[in-house]
Coordinates of N, CA, C and O in Angstrom, one line a residue:
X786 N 60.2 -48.2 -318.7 CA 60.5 -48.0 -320.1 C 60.3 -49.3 -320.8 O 60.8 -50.4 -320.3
X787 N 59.7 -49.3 -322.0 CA 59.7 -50.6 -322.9 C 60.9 -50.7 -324.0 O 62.0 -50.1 -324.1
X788 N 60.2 -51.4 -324.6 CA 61.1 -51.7 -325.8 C 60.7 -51.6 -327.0 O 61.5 -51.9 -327.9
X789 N 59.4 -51.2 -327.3 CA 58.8 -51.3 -328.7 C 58.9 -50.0 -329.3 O 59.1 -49.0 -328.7
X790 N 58.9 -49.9 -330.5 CA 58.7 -48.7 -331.5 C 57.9 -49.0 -332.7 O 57.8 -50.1 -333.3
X791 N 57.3 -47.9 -332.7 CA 55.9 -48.3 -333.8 C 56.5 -47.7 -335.0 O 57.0 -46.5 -335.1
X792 N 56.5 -49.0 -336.6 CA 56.4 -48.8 -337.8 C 55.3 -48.7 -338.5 O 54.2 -49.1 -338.0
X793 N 55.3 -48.1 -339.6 CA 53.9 -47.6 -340.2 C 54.8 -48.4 -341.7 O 56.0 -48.2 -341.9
X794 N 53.7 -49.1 -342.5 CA 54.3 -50.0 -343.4 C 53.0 -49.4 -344.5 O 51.8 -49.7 -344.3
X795 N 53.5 -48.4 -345.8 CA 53.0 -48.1 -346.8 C 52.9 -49.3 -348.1 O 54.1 -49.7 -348.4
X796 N 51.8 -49.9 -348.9 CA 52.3 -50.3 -349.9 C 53.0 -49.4 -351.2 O 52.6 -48.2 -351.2
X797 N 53.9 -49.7 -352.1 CA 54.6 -49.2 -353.1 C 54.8 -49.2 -354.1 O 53.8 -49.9 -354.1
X798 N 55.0 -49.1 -355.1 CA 54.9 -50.4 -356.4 C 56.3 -49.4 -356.9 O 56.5 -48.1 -356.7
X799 N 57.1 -50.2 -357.3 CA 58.6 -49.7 -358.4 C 58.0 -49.5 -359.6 O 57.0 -50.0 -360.1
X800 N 59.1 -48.4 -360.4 CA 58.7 -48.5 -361.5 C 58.6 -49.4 -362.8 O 58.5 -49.3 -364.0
X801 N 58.8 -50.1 -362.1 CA 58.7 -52.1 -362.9 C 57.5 -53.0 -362.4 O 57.2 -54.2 -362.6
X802 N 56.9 -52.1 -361.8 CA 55.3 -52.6 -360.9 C 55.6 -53.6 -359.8 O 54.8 -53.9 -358.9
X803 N 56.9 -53.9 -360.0 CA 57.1 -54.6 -358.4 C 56.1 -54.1 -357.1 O 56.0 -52.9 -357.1
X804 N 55.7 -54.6 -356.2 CA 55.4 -54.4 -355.2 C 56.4 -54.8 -354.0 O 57.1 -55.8 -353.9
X805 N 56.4 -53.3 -353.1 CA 57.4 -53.8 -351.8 C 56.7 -53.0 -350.6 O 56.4 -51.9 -351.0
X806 N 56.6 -53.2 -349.7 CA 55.9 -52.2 -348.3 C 57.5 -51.4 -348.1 O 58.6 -51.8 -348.0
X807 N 56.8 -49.9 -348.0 CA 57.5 -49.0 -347.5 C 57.7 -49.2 -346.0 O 56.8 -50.0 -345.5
X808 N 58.6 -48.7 -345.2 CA 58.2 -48.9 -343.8 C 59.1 -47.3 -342.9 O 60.3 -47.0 -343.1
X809 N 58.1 -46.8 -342.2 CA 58.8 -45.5 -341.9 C 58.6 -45.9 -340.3 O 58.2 -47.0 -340.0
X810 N 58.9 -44.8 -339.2 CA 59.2 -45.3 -337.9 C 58.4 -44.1 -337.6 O 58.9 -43.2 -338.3
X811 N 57.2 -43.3 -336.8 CA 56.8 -41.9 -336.5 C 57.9 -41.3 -335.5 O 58.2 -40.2 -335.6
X812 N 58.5 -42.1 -334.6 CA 59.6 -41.3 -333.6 C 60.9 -41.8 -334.1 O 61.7 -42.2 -333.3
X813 N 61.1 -41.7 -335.3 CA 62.5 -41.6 -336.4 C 62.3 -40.6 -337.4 O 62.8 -41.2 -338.3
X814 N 61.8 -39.1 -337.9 CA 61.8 -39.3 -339.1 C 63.0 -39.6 -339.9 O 62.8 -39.2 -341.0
X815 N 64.3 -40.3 -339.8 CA 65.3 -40.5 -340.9 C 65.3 -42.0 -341.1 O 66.1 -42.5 -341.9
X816 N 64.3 -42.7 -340.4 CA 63.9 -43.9 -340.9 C 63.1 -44.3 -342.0 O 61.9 -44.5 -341.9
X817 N 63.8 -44.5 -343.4 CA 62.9 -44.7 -344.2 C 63.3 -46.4 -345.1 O 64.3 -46.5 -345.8
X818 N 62.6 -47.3 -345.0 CA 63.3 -48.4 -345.7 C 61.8 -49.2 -346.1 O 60.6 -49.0 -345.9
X819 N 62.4 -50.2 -346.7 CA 61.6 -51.2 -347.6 C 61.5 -53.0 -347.6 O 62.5 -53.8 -347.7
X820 N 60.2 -53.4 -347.5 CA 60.7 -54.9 -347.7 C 59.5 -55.3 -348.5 O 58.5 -54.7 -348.9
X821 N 59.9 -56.8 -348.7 CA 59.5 -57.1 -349.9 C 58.0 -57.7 -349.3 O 57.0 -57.6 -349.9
X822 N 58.3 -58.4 -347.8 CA 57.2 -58.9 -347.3 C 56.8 -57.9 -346.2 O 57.4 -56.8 -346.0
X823 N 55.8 -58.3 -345.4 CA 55.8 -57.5 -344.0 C 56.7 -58.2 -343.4 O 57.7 -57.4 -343.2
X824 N 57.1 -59.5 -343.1 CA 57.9 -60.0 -342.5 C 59.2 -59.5 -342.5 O 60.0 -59.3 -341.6
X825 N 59.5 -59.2 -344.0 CA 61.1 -58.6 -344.6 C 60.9 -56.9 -344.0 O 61.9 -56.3 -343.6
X826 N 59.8 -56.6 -344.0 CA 59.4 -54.9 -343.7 C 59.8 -54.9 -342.3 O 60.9 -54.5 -342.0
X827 N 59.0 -55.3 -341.3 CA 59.7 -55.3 -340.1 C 61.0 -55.8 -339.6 O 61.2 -55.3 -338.5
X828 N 61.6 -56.3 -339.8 CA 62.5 -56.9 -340.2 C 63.8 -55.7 -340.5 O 64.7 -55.4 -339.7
X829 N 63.6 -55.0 -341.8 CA 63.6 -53.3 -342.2 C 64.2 -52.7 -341.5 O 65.3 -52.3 -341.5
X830 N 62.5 -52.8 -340.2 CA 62.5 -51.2 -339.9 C 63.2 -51.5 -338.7 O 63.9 -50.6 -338.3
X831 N 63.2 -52.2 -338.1 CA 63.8 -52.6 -336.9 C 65.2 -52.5 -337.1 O 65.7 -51.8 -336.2
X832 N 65.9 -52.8 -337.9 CA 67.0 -52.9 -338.5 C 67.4 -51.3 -338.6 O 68.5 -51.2 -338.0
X833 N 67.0 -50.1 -339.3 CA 66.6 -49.2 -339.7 C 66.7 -48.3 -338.5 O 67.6 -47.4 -338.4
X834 N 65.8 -48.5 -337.4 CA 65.3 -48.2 -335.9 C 66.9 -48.3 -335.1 O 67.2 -47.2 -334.6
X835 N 67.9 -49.3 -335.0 CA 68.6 -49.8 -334.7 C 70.0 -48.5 -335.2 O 70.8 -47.8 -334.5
X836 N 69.7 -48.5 -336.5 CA 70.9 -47.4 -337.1 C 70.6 -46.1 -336.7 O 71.3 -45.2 -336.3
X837 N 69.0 -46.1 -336.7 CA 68.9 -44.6 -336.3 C 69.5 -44.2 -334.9 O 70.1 -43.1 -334.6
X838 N 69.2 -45.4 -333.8 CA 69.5 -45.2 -332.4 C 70.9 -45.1 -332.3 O 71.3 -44.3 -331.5
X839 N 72.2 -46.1 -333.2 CA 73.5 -45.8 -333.0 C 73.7 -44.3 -333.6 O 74.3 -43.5 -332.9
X840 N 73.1 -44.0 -334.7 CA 73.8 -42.6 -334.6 C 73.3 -41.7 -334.1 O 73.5 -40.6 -334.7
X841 N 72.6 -41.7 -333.1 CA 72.0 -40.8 -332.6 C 73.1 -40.4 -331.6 O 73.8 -39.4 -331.5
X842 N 72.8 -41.8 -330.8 CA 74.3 -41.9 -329.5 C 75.8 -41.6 -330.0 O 76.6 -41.4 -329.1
X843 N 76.1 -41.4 -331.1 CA 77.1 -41.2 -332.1 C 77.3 -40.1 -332.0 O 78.4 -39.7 -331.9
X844 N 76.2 -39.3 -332.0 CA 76.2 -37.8 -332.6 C 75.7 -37.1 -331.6 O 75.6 -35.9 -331.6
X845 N 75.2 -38.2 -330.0 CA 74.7 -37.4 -328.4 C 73.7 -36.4 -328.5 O 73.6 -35.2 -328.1
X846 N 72.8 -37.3 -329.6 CA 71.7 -36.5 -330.0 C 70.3 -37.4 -328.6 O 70.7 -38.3 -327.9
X847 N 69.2 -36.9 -328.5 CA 68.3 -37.4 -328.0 C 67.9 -38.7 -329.2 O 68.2 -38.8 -330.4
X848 N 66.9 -39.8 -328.2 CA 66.9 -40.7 -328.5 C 65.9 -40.8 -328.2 O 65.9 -40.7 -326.9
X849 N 64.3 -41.1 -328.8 CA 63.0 -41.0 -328.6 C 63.1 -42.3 -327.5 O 63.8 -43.2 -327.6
X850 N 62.3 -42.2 -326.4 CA 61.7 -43.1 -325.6 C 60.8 -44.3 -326.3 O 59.9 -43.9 -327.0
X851 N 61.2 -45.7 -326.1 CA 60.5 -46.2 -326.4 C 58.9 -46.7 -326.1 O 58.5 -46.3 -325.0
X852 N 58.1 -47.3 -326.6 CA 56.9 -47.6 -325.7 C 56.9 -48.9 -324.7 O 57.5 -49.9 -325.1
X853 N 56.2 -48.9 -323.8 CA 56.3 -49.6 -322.6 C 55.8 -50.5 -323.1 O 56.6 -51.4 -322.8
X854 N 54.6 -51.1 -324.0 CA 54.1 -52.1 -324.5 C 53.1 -51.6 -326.0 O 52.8 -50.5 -326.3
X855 N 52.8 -52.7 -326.5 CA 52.2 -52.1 -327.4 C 50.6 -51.9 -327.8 O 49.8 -52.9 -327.9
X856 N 50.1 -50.5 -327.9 CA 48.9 -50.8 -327.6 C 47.7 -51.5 -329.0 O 48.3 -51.6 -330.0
X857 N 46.4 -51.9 -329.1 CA 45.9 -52.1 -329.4 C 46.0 -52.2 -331.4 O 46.1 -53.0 -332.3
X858 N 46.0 -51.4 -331.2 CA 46.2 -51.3 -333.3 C 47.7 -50.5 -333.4 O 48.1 -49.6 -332.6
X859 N 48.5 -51.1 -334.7 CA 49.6 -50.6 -335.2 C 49.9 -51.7 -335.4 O 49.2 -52.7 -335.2
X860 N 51.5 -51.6 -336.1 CA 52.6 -52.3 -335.9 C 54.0 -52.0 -335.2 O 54.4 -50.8 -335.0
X861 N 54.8 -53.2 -334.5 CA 55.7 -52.3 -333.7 C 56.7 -53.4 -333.5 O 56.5 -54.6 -333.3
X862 N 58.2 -52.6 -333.7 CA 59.1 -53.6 -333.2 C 59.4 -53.5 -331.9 O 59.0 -52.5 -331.2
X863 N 60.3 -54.9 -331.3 CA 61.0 -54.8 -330.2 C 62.3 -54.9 -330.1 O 63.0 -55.7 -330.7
X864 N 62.8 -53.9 -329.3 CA 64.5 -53.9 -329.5 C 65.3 -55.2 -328.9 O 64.7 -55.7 -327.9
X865 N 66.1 -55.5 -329.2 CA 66.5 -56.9 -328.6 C 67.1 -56.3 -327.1 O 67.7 -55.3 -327.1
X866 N 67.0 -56.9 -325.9 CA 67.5 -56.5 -324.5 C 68.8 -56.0 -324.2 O 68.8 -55.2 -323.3
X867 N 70.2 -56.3 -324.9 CA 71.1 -55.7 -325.5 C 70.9 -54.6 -325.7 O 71.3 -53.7 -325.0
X868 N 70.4 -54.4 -326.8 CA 70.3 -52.9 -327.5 C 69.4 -51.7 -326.6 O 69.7 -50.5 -326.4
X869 N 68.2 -52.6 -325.9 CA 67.7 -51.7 -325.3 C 68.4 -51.1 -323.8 O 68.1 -50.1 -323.2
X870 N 69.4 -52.2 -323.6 CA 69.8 -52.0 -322.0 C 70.8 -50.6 -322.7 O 70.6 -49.4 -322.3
X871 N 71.5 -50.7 -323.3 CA 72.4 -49.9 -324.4 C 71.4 -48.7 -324.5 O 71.7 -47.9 -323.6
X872 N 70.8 -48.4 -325.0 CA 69.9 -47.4 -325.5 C 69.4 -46.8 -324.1 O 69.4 -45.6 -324.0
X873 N 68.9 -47.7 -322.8 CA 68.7 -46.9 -321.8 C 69.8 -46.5 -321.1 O 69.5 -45.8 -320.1
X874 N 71.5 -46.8 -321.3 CA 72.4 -46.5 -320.4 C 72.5 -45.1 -320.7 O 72.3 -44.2 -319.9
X875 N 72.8 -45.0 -322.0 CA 72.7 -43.5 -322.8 C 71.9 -42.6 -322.4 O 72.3 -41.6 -321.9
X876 N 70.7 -43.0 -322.5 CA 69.7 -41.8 -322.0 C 69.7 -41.5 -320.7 O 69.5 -40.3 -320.2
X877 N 69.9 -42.5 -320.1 CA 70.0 -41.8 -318.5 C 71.5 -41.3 -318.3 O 71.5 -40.1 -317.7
X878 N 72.7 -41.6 -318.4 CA 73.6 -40.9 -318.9 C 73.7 -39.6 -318.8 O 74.3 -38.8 -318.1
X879 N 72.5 -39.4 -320.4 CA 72.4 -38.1 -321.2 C 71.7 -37.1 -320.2 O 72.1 -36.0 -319.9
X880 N 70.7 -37.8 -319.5 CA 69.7 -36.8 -318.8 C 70.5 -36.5 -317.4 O 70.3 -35.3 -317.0
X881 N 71.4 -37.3 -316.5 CA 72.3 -37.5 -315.6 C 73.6 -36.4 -315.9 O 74.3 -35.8 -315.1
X882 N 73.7 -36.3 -317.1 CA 74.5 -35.3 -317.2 C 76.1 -36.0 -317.0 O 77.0 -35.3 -316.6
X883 N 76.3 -37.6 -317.5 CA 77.3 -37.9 -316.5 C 78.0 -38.5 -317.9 O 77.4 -39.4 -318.5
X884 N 79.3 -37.9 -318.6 CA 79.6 -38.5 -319.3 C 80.5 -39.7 -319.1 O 80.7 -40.3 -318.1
X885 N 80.9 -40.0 -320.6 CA 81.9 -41.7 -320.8 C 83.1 -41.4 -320.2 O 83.7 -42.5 -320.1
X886 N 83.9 -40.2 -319.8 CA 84.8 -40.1 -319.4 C 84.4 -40.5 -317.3 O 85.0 -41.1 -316.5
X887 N 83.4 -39.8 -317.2 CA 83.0 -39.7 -315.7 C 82.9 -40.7 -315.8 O 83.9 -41.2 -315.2
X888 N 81.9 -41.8 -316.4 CA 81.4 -43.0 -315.9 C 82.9 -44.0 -316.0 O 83.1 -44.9 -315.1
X889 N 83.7 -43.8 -316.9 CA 85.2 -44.6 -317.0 C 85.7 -44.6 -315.3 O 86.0 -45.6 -314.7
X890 N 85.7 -43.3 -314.6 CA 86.3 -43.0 -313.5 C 85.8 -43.7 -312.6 O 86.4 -44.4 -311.8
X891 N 84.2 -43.6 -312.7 CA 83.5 -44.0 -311.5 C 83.7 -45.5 -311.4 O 83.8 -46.1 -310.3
X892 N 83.6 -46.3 -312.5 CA 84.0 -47.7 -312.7 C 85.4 -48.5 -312.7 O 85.7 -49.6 -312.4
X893 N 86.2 -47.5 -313.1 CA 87.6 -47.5 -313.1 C 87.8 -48.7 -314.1 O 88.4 -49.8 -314.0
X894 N 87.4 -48.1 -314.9 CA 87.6 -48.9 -316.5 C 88.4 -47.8 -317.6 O 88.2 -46.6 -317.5
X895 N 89.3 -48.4 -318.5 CA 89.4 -47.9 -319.4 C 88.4 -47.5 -320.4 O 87.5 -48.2 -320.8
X896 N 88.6 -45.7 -321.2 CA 87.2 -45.4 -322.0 C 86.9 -45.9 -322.7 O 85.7 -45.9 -323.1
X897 N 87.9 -46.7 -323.3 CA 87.3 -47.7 -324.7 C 86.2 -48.9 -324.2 O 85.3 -49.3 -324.9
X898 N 86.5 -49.4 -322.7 CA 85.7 -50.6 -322.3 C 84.2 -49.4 -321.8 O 83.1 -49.9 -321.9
X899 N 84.3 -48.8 -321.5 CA 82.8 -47.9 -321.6 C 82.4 -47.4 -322.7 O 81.2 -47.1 -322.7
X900 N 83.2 -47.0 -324.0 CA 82.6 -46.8 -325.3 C 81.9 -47.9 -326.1 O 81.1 -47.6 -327.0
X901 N 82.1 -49.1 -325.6 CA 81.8 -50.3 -325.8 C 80.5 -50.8 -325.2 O 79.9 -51.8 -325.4
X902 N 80.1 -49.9 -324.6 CA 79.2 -50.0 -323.6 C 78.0 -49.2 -324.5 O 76.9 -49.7 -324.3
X903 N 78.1 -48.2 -325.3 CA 77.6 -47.6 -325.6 C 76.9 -48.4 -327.6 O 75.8 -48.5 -328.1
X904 N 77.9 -48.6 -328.0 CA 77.8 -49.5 -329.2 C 76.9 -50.1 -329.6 O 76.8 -51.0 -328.7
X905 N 76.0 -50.4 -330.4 CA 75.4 -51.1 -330.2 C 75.9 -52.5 -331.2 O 75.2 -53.5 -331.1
X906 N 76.7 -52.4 -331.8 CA 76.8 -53.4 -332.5 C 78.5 -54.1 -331.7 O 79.4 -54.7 -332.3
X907 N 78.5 -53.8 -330.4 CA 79.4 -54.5 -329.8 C 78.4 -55.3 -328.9 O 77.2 -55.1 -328.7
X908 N 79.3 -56.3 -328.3 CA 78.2 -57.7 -327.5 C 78.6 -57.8 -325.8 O 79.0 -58.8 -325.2
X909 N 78.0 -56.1 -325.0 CA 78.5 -56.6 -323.8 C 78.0 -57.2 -323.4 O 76.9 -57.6 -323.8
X910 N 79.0 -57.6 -322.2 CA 78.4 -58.3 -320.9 C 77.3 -58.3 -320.2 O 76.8 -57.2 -320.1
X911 N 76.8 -59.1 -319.8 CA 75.7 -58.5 -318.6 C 76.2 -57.8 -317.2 O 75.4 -57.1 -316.6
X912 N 77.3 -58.2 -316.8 CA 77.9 -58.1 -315.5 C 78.2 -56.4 -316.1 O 78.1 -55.5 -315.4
X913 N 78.7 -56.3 -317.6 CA 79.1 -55.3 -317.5 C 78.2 -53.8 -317.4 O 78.4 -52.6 -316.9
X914 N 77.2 -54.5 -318.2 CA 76.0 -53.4 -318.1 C 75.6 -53.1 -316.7 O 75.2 -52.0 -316.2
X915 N 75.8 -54.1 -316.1 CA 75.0 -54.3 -314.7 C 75.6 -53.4 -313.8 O 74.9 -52.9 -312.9
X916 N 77.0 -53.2 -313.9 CA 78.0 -52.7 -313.0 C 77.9 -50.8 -313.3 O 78.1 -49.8 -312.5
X917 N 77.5 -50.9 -314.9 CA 77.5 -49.1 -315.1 C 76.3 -48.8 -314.7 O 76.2 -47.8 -314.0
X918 N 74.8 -49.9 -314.8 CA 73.8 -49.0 -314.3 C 74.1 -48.9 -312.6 O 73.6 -47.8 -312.1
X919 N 74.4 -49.5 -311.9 CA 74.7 -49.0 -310.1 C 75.6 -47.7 -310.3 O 75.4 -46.9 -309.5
X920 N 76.5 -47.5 -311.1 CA 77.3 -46.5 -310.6 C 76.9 -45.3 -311.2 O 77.5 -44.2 -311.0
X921 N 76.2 -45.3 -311.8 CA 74.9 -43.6 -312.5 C 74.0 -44.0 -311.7 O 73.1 -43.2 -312.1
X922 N 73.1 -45.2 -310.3 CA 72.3 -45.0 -309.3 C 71.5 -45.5 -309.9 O 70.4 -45.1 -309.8
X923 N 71.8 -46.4 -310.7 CA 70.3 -47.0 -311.0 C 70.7 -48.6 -311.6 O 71.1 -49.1 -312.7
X924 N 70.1 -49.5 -309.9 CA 70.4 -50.6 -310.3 C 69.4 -51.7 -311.3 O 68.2 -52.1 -311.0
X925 N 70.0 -52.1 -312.2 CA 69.0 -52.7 -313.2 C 67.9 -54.0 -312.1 O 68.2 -54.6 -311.1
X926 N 66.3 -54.0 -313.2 CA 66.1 -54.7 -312.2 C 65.1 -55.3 -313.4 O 65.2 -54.7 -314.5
X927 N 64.2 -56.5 -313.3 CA 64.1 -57.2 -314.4 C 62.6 -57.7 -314.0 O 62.5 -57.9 -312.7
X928 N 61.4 -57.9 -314.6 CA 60.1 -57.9 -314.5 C 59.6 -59.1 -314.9 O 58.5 -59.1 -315.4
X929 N 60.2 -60.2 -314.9 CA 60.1 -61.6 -315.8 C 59.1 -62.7 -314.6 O 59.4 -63.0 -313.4
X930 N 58.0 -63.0 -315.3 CA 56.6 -63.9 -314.1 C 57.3 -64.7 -314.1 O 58.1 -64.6 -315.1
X931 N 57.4 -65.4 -313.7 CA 57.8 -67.2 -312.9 C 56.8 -67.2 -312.1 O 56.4 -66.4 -311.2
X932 N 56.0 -68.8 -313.0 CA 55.1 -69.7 -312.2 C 55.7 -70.2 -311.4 O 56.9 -70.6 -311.4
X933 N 54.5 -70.3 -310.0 CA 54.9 -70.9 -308.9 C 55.8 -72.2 -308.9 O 55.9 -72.8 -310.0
X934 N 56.3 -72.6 -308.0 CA 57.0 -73.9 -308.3 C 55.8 -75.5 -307.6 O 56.1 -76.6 -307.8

């Protein structure tokens, strides 16, 4: 699983003729926002992408898969590693069938320190993430080249 999600960036004009790029998300439709640059536009949507995925997990709705890398033509954010480790605990979670109360047991944490887990706008641990993905069977593992020494 990756991390990217593709934005589609409309130009706009206000009705003061300002110009700003619209910026919509295709696997969000309730992402709809604006920036002044592309830089400010991605920026946006990512931002935007980010709220859509907390309330989704909020509301234990599905959460579009992101893409593995990005291909050839578009535009596309990346979730920060945080957010995505967060965004994948959920889904596998969701599809595991294994809720925040189970996973509290299996960890033997209090539910608030596994709701926390879920947040995105709280700052876990790595140890901590690391410890819920073994105990839903799936130990995190990480794809990073290192040149030889």
């Amino acid at each position: 699983m990756g991390r990217y999600y593709e934005v589609v960036f409309t130009m706009d004009e206000a009705d003061n003729g300002a110009l700003s790029w619209l910026v919509t998300a295709p696997a969000f439709p309730e992402v709809i926002t604006f920036g002044d640059t592309q830089e400010d536009a991605c920026r946006s949507g990512l931002m935007a992408i980010e709220e859509a995925i907390a309330a989704r997990i909020a509301d234990g709705e599905a959460v579009p898969l992101p893409l593995k890398d990005t291909p050839g033509k578009g535009r596309f954010v990346e979730l920060s590693a945080l957010t995505f480790l967060k965004t994948a605990l959920y889904m596998i979670c969701r599809e595991k069938d294994i809720s925040r109360a189970e996973l509290a047991r299996r960890l033997n944490w209090h539910r608030e320190q596994v709701d926390r887990l879920f947040r995105l706008d709280h700052r876990s641990r790595l140890d901590q993430m690391e410890a819920a993905f073994k105990e839903i069977g799936v130990p995190l593992a990480f794809d990073i080249p290192l040149a030889a020494a």
